[in-house]
Tab-separated table of N, CA and C in Angstrom:
chain	number	residue	atom	x	y	z
A	12	MET	N	-92.936	-95.438	-19.331
A	12	MET	CA	-92.726	-96.798	-20.421
A	12	MET	C	-93.172	-97.735	-19.848
A	13	LYS	N	-93.845	-98.736	-20.354
A	13	LYS	CA	-94.236	-100.168	-19.891
A	13	LYS	C	-93.774	-101.136	-20.741
A	14	ILE	N	-93.063	-102.149	-20.314
A	14	ILE	CA	-92.804	-103.244	-21.316
A	14	ILE	C	-93.502	-104.403	-21.023
A	15	TRP	N	-94.158	-105.008	-22.026
A	15	TRP	CA	-95.026	-106.039	-21.891
A	15	TRP	C	-94.041	-107.316	-22.339
A	16	LYS	N	-94.427	-108.377	-21.556
A	16	LYS	CA	-93.832	-109.578	-21.995
A	16	LYS	C	-95.272	-110.565	-22.022
A	17	GLU	N	-95.199	-110.933	-23.625
A	17	GLU	CA	-96.445	-111.673	-23.888
A	17	GLU	C	-96.130	-113.122	-23.977
A	18	PHE	N	-96.949	-114.180	-24.000
A	18	PHE	CA	-97.031	-115.540	-24.439
A	18	PHE	C	-98.223	-116.140	-24.928
A	19	ASN	N	-98.171	-117.001	-25.489
A	19	ASN	CA	-99.400	-117.745	-26.027
A	19	ASN	C	-100.049	-118.726	-24.944
A	20	SER	N	-101.388	-118.523	-24.697
A	20	SER	CA	-101.842	-119.146	-23.583
A	20	SER	C	-102.712	-120.080	-24.277
A	21	SER	N	-102.741	-120.238	-25.650
A	21	SER	CA	-103.422	-121.393	-26.348
A	21	SER	C	-105.018	-121.160	-26.178
A	22	HIS	N	-105.424	-120.433	-25.264
A	22	HIS	CA	-106.923	-120.422	-25.301
A	22	HIS	C	-107.492	-119.630	-26.352
A	23	SER	N	-107.031	-119.063	-27.339
A	23	SER	CA	-107.649	-118.453	-28.619
A	23	SER	C	-107.698	-119.298	-29.510
A	24	SER	N	-106.972	-120.424	-29.442
A	24	SER	CA	-107.161	-121.535	-30.537
A	24	SER	C	-108.398	-121.981	-30.594
A	25	ASN	N	-108.678	-122.501	-31.828
A	25	ASN	CA	-110.138	-122.895	-32.198
A	25	ASN	C	-109.942	-124.281	-33.104
A	26	ILE	N	-109.510	-125.284	-32.733
A	26	ILE	CA	-109.105	-126.061	-33.437
A	26	ILE	C	-110.239	-127.138	-33.809
A	27	SER	N	-110.572	-127.665	-34.907
A	27	SER	CA	-111.414	-128.685	-35.047
A	27	SER	C	-110.506	-130.333	-35.626
A	28	ILE	N	-110.979	-131.235	-34.979
A	28	ILE	CA	-110.349	-132.376	-35.178
A	28	ILE	C	-111.477	-133.496	-35.796
A	29	ILE	N	-110.927	-133.944	-36.821
A	29	ILE	CA	-112.006	-134.871	-37.629
A	29	ILE	C	-111.347	-136.115	-38.055
A	30	GLY	N	-112.027	-137.336	-37.576
A	30	GLY	CA	-111.449	-138.608	-37.732
A	30	GLY	C	-112.556	-139.181	-38.700
A	31	THR	N	-111.950	-139.886	-39.557
A	31	THR	CA	-112.899	-140.740	-40.526
A	31	THR	C	-112.609	-142.184	-40.304
A	32	PHE	N	-113.572	-142.829	-40.120
A	32	PHE	CA	-113.647	-144.224	-40.047
A	32	PHE	C	-114.267	-145.130	-41.240
A	33	THR	N	-113.514	-146.176	-41.779
A	33	THR	CA	-114.135	-146.841	-42.782
A	33	THR	C	-115.416	-147.670	-42.115
A	34	ASN	N	-115.084	-148.219	-40.978
A	34	ASN	CA	-116.102	-149.176	-40.387
A	34	ASN	C	-116.966	-148.204	-39.563
A	35	ILE	N	-118.193	-148.399	-39.984
A	35	ILE	CA	-119.125	-147.200	-38.903
A	35	ILE	C	-119.285	-147.770	-37.567
A	36	ASP	N	-119.130	-149.077	-37.329
A	36	ASP	CA	-119.280	-149.595	-36.039
A	36	ASP	C	-118.064	-149.203	-35.073
A	37	ASP	N	-116.869	-149.094	-35.707
A	37	ASP	CA	-115.904	-148.793	-35.137
A	37	ASP	C	-115.875	-147.094	-34.674
A	38	ALA	N	-116.572	-146.305	-35.463
A	38	ALA	CA	-116.772	-145.031	-35.265
A	38	ALA	C	-117.712	-144.953	-34.066
A	39	GLU	N	-118.829	-145.563	-34.088
A	39	GLU	CA	-119.724	-145.691	-32.853
A	39	GLU	C	-119.174	-145.921	-31.675
A	40	LYS	N	-118.298	-147.139	-31.673
A	40	LYS	CA	-117.660	-147.376	-30.302
A	40	LYS	C	-116.569	-146.451	-30.039
A	41	ALA	N	-116.052	-145.566	-31.051
A	41	ALA	CA	-114.948	-144.652	-30.655
A	41	ALA	C	-115.547	-143.516	-30.062
A	42	TYR	N	-116.844	-143.116	-30.656
A	42	TYR	CA	-117.395	-141.835	-30.097
A	42	TYR	C	-117.343	-141.563	-28.687
A	43	ALA	N	-117.879	-142.678	-27.940
A	43	ALA	CA	-118.014	-142.596	-26.560
A	43	ALA	C	-116.807	-142.379	-25.885
A	44	MET	N	-115.550	-143.217	-26.379
A	44	MET	CA	-114.344	-142.908	-25.862
A	44	MET	C	-113.822	-141.598	-26.042
A	45	ILE	N	-113.844	-141.055	-27.264
A	45	ILE	CA	-113.293	-139.738	-27.677
A	45	ILE	C	-114.177	-138.743	-27.009
A	46	GLU	N	-115.277	-138.801	-26.979
A	46	GLU	CA	-115.974	-137.852	-26.087
A	46	GLU	C	-115.733	-137.758	-24.541
A	47	ASP	N	-115.275	-138.993	-23.963
A	47	ASP	CA	-115.145	-138.958	-22.472
A	47	ASP	C	-113.780	-138.284	-22.488
A	48	PHE	N	-112.668	-138.624	-23.271
A	48	PHE	CA	-111.321	-138.107	-23.237
A	48	PHE	C	-111.528	-136.630	-23.481
A	49	ALA	N	-112.227	-135.987	-24.603
A	49	ALA	CA	-112.134	-134.724	-24.742
A	49	ALA	C	-112.809	-134.002	-23.735
A	50	LEU	N	-113.538	-134.490	-23.138
A	50	LEU	CA	-114.384	-133.750	-21.969
A	50	LEU	C	-113.661	-134.173	-20.695
A	51	SER	N	-112.784	-134.949	-20.537
A	51	SER	CA	-112.301	-135.190	-19.098
A	51	SER	C	-111.418	-134.092	-18.507
A	52	SER	N	-110.861	-133.473	-19.228
A	52	SER	CA	-110.212	-132.159	-18.663
A	52	SER	C	-111.152	-131.117	-18.209
A	53	TRP	N	-112.055	-130.722	-19.086
A	53	TRP	CA	-113.094	-129.733	-18.832
A	53	TRP	C	-113.723	-130.094	-17.620
A	54	GLU	N	-114.296	-131.190	-17.318
A	54	GLU	CA	-115.118	-131.755	-16.256
A	54	GLU	C	-114.318	-132.262	-15.149
A	55	GLU	N	-112.984	-132.375	-15.319
A	55	GLU	CA	-112.215	-132.849	-14.276
A	55	GLU	C	-112.495	-134.358	-13.708
A	56	ARG	N	-112.742	-135.071	-14.780
A	56	ARG	CA	-113.240	-136.272	-14.571
A	56	ARG	C	-112.216	-137.501	-13.996
A	57	HIS	N	-110.918	-137.125	-14.398
A	57	HIS	CA	-110.047	-138.151	-13.906
A	57	HIS	C	-108.727	-137.282	-13.113
A	58	PRO	N	-108.651	-137.189	-11.677
A	58	PRO	CA	-107.707	-136.438	-11.194
A	58	PRO	C	-106.042	-136.972	-11.430
A	59	SER	N	-105.924	-138.085	-11.799
A	59	SER	CA	-104.671	-138.508	-12.111
A	59	SER	C	-104.526	-139.593	-13.380
A	60	LEU	N	-103.286	-139.692	-13.819
A	60	LEU	CA	-103.150	-140.718	-15.026
A	60	LEU	C	-103.765	-142.076	-14.627
A	61	LYS	N	-103.214	-142.481	-13.442
A	61	LYS	CA	-103.494	-143.699	-12.774
A	61	LYS	C	-105.092	-143.970	-12.930
A	62	GLU	N	-105.646	-142.968	-12.260
A	62	GLU	CA	-107.212	-143.210	-12.298
A	62	GLU	C	-107.606	-143.173	-13.754
A	63	PHE	N	-107.248	-142.261	-14.594
A	63	PHE	CA	-107.770	-142.237	-15.968
A	63	PHE	C	-107.595	-143.669	-16.625
A	64	ASN	N	-106.279	-144.313	-16.333
A	64	ASN	CA	-105.950	-145.502	-17.050
A	64	ASN	C	-106.859	-146.751	-16.383
A	65	GLU	N	-107.095	-146.501	-15.238
A	65	GLU	CA	-108.233	-147.755	-14.678
A	65	GLU	C	-109.681	-147.507	-14.946
A	66	HIS	N	-109.871	-146.302	-15.034
A	66	HIS	CA	-111.256	-146.271	-15.592
A	66	HIS	C	-111.597	-146.566	-17.101
A	67	TRP	N	-110.557	-145.996	-17.833
A	67	TRP	CA	-110.592	-146.643	-19.206
A	67	TRP	C	-110.371	-148.010	-19.689
A	68	ALA	N	-109.533	-148.618	-18.933
A	68	ALA	CA	-109.441	-149.942	-19.001
A	68	ALA	C	-110.576	-150.839	-18.397
A	69	ALA	N	-111.533	-150.461	-17.648
A	69	ALA	CA	-112.849	-150.905	-17.072
A	69	ALA	C	-113.907	-150.689	-18.126
A	70	HIS	N	-113.824	-149.545	-18.752
A	70	HIS	CA	-115.000	-148.922	-19.518
A	70	HIS	C	-115.068	-149.140	-20.974
A	71	PHE	N	-113.440	-148.915	-21.518
A	71	PHE	CA	-113.368	-148.859	-22.830
A	71	PHE	C	-112.624	-150.058	-23.375
A	72	HIS	N	-111.170	-150.220	-23.020
A	72	HIS	CA	-110.355	-151.099	-23.655
A	72	HIS	C	-109.090	-151.387	-22.688
A	73	ALA	N	-108.963	-152.780	-22.391
A	73	ALA	CA	-107.878	-153.173	-21.424
A	73	ALA	C	-106.555	-152.649	-21.817
A	74	ASP	N	-106.237	-152.164	-23.022
A	74	ASP	CA	-104.980	-152.149	-23.486
A	74	ASP	C	-104.862	-150.614	-23.368
A	75	ILE	N	-105.819	-149.677	-23.284
A	75	ILE	CA	-105.510	-148.467	-23.180
A	75	ILE	C	-104.229	-147.791	-22.235
A	76	PRO	N	-103.939	-148.489	-21.065
A	76	PRO	CA	-102.707	-148.027	-20.433
A	76	PRO	C	-101.365	-148.284	-21.269
A	77	TYR	N	-101.473	-148.992	-22.098
A	77	TYR	CA	-100.280	-149.435	-22.951
A	77	TYR	C	-100.127	-148.595	-24.192
A	78	ILE	N	-101.155	-147.727	-24.789
A	78	ILE	CA	-100.918	-146.917	-25.866
A	78	ILE	C	-100.079	-145.556	-25.713
A	79	GLY	N	-99.619	-145.416	-24.437
A	79	GLY	CA	-99.086	-144.169	-24.253
A	79	GLY	C	-99.614	-142.717	-24.108
A	80	ILE	N	-100.676	-142.691	-23.411
A	80	ILE	CA	-101.280	-141.394	-22.978
A	80	ILE	C	-100.540	-140.887	-21.801
A	81	PHE	N	-100.355	-139.757	-21.970
A	81	PHE	CA	-99.429	-138.884	-20.748
A	81	PHE	C	-100.345	-138.017	-20.093
A	82	ALA	N	-99.907	-137.903	-18.847
A	82	ALA	CA	-100.770	-136.968	-18.059
A	82	ALA	C	-101.159	-135.533	-18.527
A	83	GLU	N	-99.860	-134.921	-19.266
A	83	GLU	CA	-100.105	-133.807	-19.868
A	83	GLU	C	-101.140	-133.816	-20.956
A	84	GLU	N	-101.550	-134.959	-21.643
A	84	GLU	CA	-102.729	-135.093	-22.487
A	84	GLU	C	-104.014	-135.285	-22.062
A	85	ILE	N	-104.032	-135.837	-20.849
A	85	ILE	CA	-105.652	-135.862	-20.366
A	85	ILE	C	-105.684	-134.448	-19.725
A	86	GLU	N	-104.834	-133.488	-19.377
A	86	GLU	CA	-105.025	-132.376	-18.967
A	86	GLU	C	-104.702	-131.378	-19.913
A	87	SER	N	-105.770	-131.182	-20.841
A	87	SER	CA	-105.595	-130.253	-22.217
A	87	SER	C	-105.703	-129.064	-21.839
A	88	GLY	N	-106.237	-128.425	-20.781
A	88	GLY	CA	-106.236	-126.942	-20.367
A	88	GLY	C	-107.404	-126.328	-21.302
A	89	ILE	N	-108.360	-127.012	-21.679
A	89	ILE	CA	-109.433	-126.241	-22.415
A	89	ILE	C	-110.099	-125.526	-21.566
A	90	ASP	N	-110.619	-124.405	-21.981
A	90	ASP	CA	-111.693	-123.629	-21.019
A	90	ASP	C	-112.968	-123.544	-21.598
A	91	ASN	N	-113.575	-124.537	-22.134
A	91	ASN	CA	-114.687	-124.584	-22.738
A	91	ASN	C	-114.949	-126.169	-22.744
A	92	ALA	N	-116.426	-126.289	-23.224
A	92	ALA	CA	-116.741	-127.674	-23.511
A	92	ALA	C	-116.830	-127.903	-25.176
A	93	PRO	N	-115.900	-128.468	-25.831
A	93	PRO	CA	-116.098	-128.505	-27.430
A	93	PRO	C	-117.255	-129.394	-27.810
A	94	ASP	N	-117.653	-129.082	-28.948
A	94	ASP	CA	-118.517	-129.768	-29.493
A	94	ASP	C	-118.178	-131.214	-30.069
A	95	ILE	N	-118.785	-132.246	-29.910
A	95	ILE	CA	-118.129	-133.537	-30.237
A	95	ILE	C	-119.590	-134.224	-31.056
A	96	ASN	N	-119.596	-134.333	-32.325
A	96	ASN	CA	-120.477	-135.272	-33.125
A	96	ASN	C	-120.050	-136.516	-33.919
A	97	ARG	N	-120.763	-137.250	-34.108
A	97	ARG	CA	-120.751	-138.398	-34.933
A	97	ARG	C	-121.714	-138.419	-36.101
A	98	ASN	N	-121.217	-138.301	-37.269
A	98	ASN	CA	-122.072	-138.548	-38.475
A	98	ASN	C	-121.772	-139.771	-39.300
A	99	ASP	N	-122.277	-140.922	-39.188
A	99	ASP	CA	-122.087	-142.088	-39.878
A	99	ASP	C	-120.639	-142.497	-39.303
A	100	GLY	N	-119.566	-142.546	-40.410
A	100	GLY	CA	-118.283	-142.860	-40.045
A	100	GLY	C	-117.222	-141.736	-39.656
A	101	THR	N	-117.909	-140.560	-39.517
A	101	THR	CA	-116.914	-139.610	-39.061
A	101	THR	C	-117.278	-138.771	-37.735
A	102	ILE	N	-116.169	-138.471	-36.893
A	102	ILE	CA	-116.379	-137.894	-35.510
A	102	ILE	C	-115.613	-136.633	-35.644
A	103	THR	N	-116.332	-135.622	-35.357
A	103	THR	CA	-115.795	-134.310	-35.451
A	103	THR	C	-115.743	-133.593	-33.876
A	104	ILE	N	-114.704	-132.924	-33.655
A	104	ILE	CA	-114.553	-132.385	-32.278
A	104	ILE	C	-114.374	-130.956	-32.794
A	105	SER	N	-115.155	-130.029	-32.586
A	105	SER	CA	-114.865	-128.535	-33.043
A	105	SER	C	-114.942	-127.639	-31.813
A	106	HIS	N	-114.617	-126.337	-31.744
A	106	HIS	CA	-114.511	-125.618	-30.781
A	106	HIS	C	-113.410	-126.201	-29.734
A	107	PHE	N	-112.384	-126.844	-30.056
A	107	PHE	CA	-111.454	-127.342	-29.213
A	107	PHE	C	-110.385	-126.367	-28.893
A	108	ARG	N	-110.455	-125.578	-27.795
A	108	ARG	CA	-109.790	-124.199	-27.711
A	108	ARG	C	-108.382	-124.640	-26.954
A	109	SER	N	-107.422	-125.766	-27.526
A	109	SER	CA	-106.270	-125.803	-27.009
A	109	SER	C	-105.329	-126.395	-28.011
A	110	ASN	N	-104.209	-126.314	-28.005
A	110	ASN	CA	-103.230	-127.003	-29.072
A	110	ASN	C	-102.761	-128.277	-28.551
A	111	ASN	N	-103.047	-128.818	-27.410
A	111	ASN	CA	-102.872	-130.126	-26.750
A	111	ASN	C	-103.758	-131.198	-27.288
A	112	ILE	N	-103.489	-131.513	-28.314
A	112	ILE	CA	-104.266	-132.545	-29.076
A	112	ILE	C	-103.771	-133.875	-29.227
A	113	GLY	N	-102.586	-134.049	-28.895
A	113	GLY	CA	-101.792	-135.385	-28.841
A	113	GLY	C	-102.647	-136.555	-28.475
A	114	GLY	N	-103.363	-136.511	-27.290
A	114	GLY	CA	-103.982	-137.534	-26.731
A	114	GLY	C	-105.331	-137.791	-27.518
A	115	ILE	N	-106.012	-136.893	-28.026
A	115	ILE	CA	-107.040	-137.215	-29.059
A	115	ILE	C	-106.648	-137.836	-30.157
A	116	ILE	N	-105.608	-137.558	-30.924
A	116	ILE	CA	-105.038	-138.119	-32.146
A	116	ILE	C	-104.695	-139.470	-31.733
A	117	LYS	N	-104.084	-139.706	-30.725
A	117	LYS	CA	-103.626	-141.125	-30.295
A	117	LYS	C	-104.880	-141.973	-30.291
A	118	LEU	N	-105.931	-141.663	-29.475
A	118	LEU	CA	-107.065	-142.302	-29.382
A	118	LEU	C	-107.723	-142.435	-30.715
A	119	MET	N	-107.820	-141.622	-31.668
A	119	MET	CA	-108.584	-141.854	-32.750
A	119	MET	C	-107.888	-142.845	-33.287
A	120	ARG	N	-106.567	-142.775	-33.513
A	120	ARG	CA	-105.769	-143.869	-34.293
A	120	ARG	C	-106.029	-145.389	-33.649
A	121	PHE	N	-106.018	-145.345	-32.284
A	121	PHE	CA	-106.183	-146.604	-31.619
A	121	PHE	C	-107.575	-147.209	-31.794
A	122	ALA	N	-108.604	-146.322	-31.935
A	122	ALA	CA	-110.178	-146.634	-32.287
A	122	ALA	C	-110.214	-147.085	-33.639
A	123	GLY	N	-109.349	-146.891	-34.600
A	123	GLY	CA	-109.375	-147.215	-35.780
A	123	GLY	C	-109.531	-146.322	-36.903
A	124	ALA	N	-109.440	-145.062	-36.638
A	124	ALA	CA	-109.698	-143.886	-37.856
A	124	ALA	C	-108.628	-144.195	-38.802
A	125	ASP	N	-109.228	-144.027	-39.996
A	125	ASP	CA	-108.486	-144.248	-41.212
A	125	ASP	C	-107.659	-142.826	-41.506
A	126	LYS	N	-108.348	-141.698	-41.378
A	126	LYS	CA	-107.812	-140.496	-41.711
A	126	LYS	C	-108.254	-139.310	-40.471
A	127	ILE	N	-107.187	-138.719	-40.241
A	127	ILE	CA	-107.483	-137.654	-39.277
A	127	ILE	C	-106.992	-136.259	-39.786
A	128	VAL	N	-107.815	-135.332	-39.653
A	128	VAL	CA	-107.573	-133.747	-40.174
A	128	VAL	C	-107.785	-133.023	-39.005
A	129	VAL	N	-106.735	-131.996	-39.040
A	129	VAL	CA	-106.843	-131.083	-37.862
A	129	VAL	C	-106.745	-129.821	-38.653
A	130	GLU	N	-107.766	-128.999	-38.266
A	130	GLU	CA	-108.060	-127.664	-39.080
A	130	GLU	C	-108.046	-126.557	-37.933
């Protein structure tokens, strides 16, 4: 007899995050920021929270270190490159295979999203 102890690795998740912006210019600016964040864990772009904050303060917005992004949020644990698209005032991140979406939600709110839906 074998006894299996299972746990959810979250890799079977397939989440879509949709942010709607009233201002199309805000959506355009937010797209590059959100794309960098969503892909940073997959591509290992930022080895530490300190380096993440320094890069973002220089390239996106000086207040990024103060919005409360945590190391666990930049290390989402995704095992694929999600699809990230912008259509006018809507940014959609699909095929995001992780439940660790807190950082993306924070960034969308910071960037000016009026509505965020997670499916």
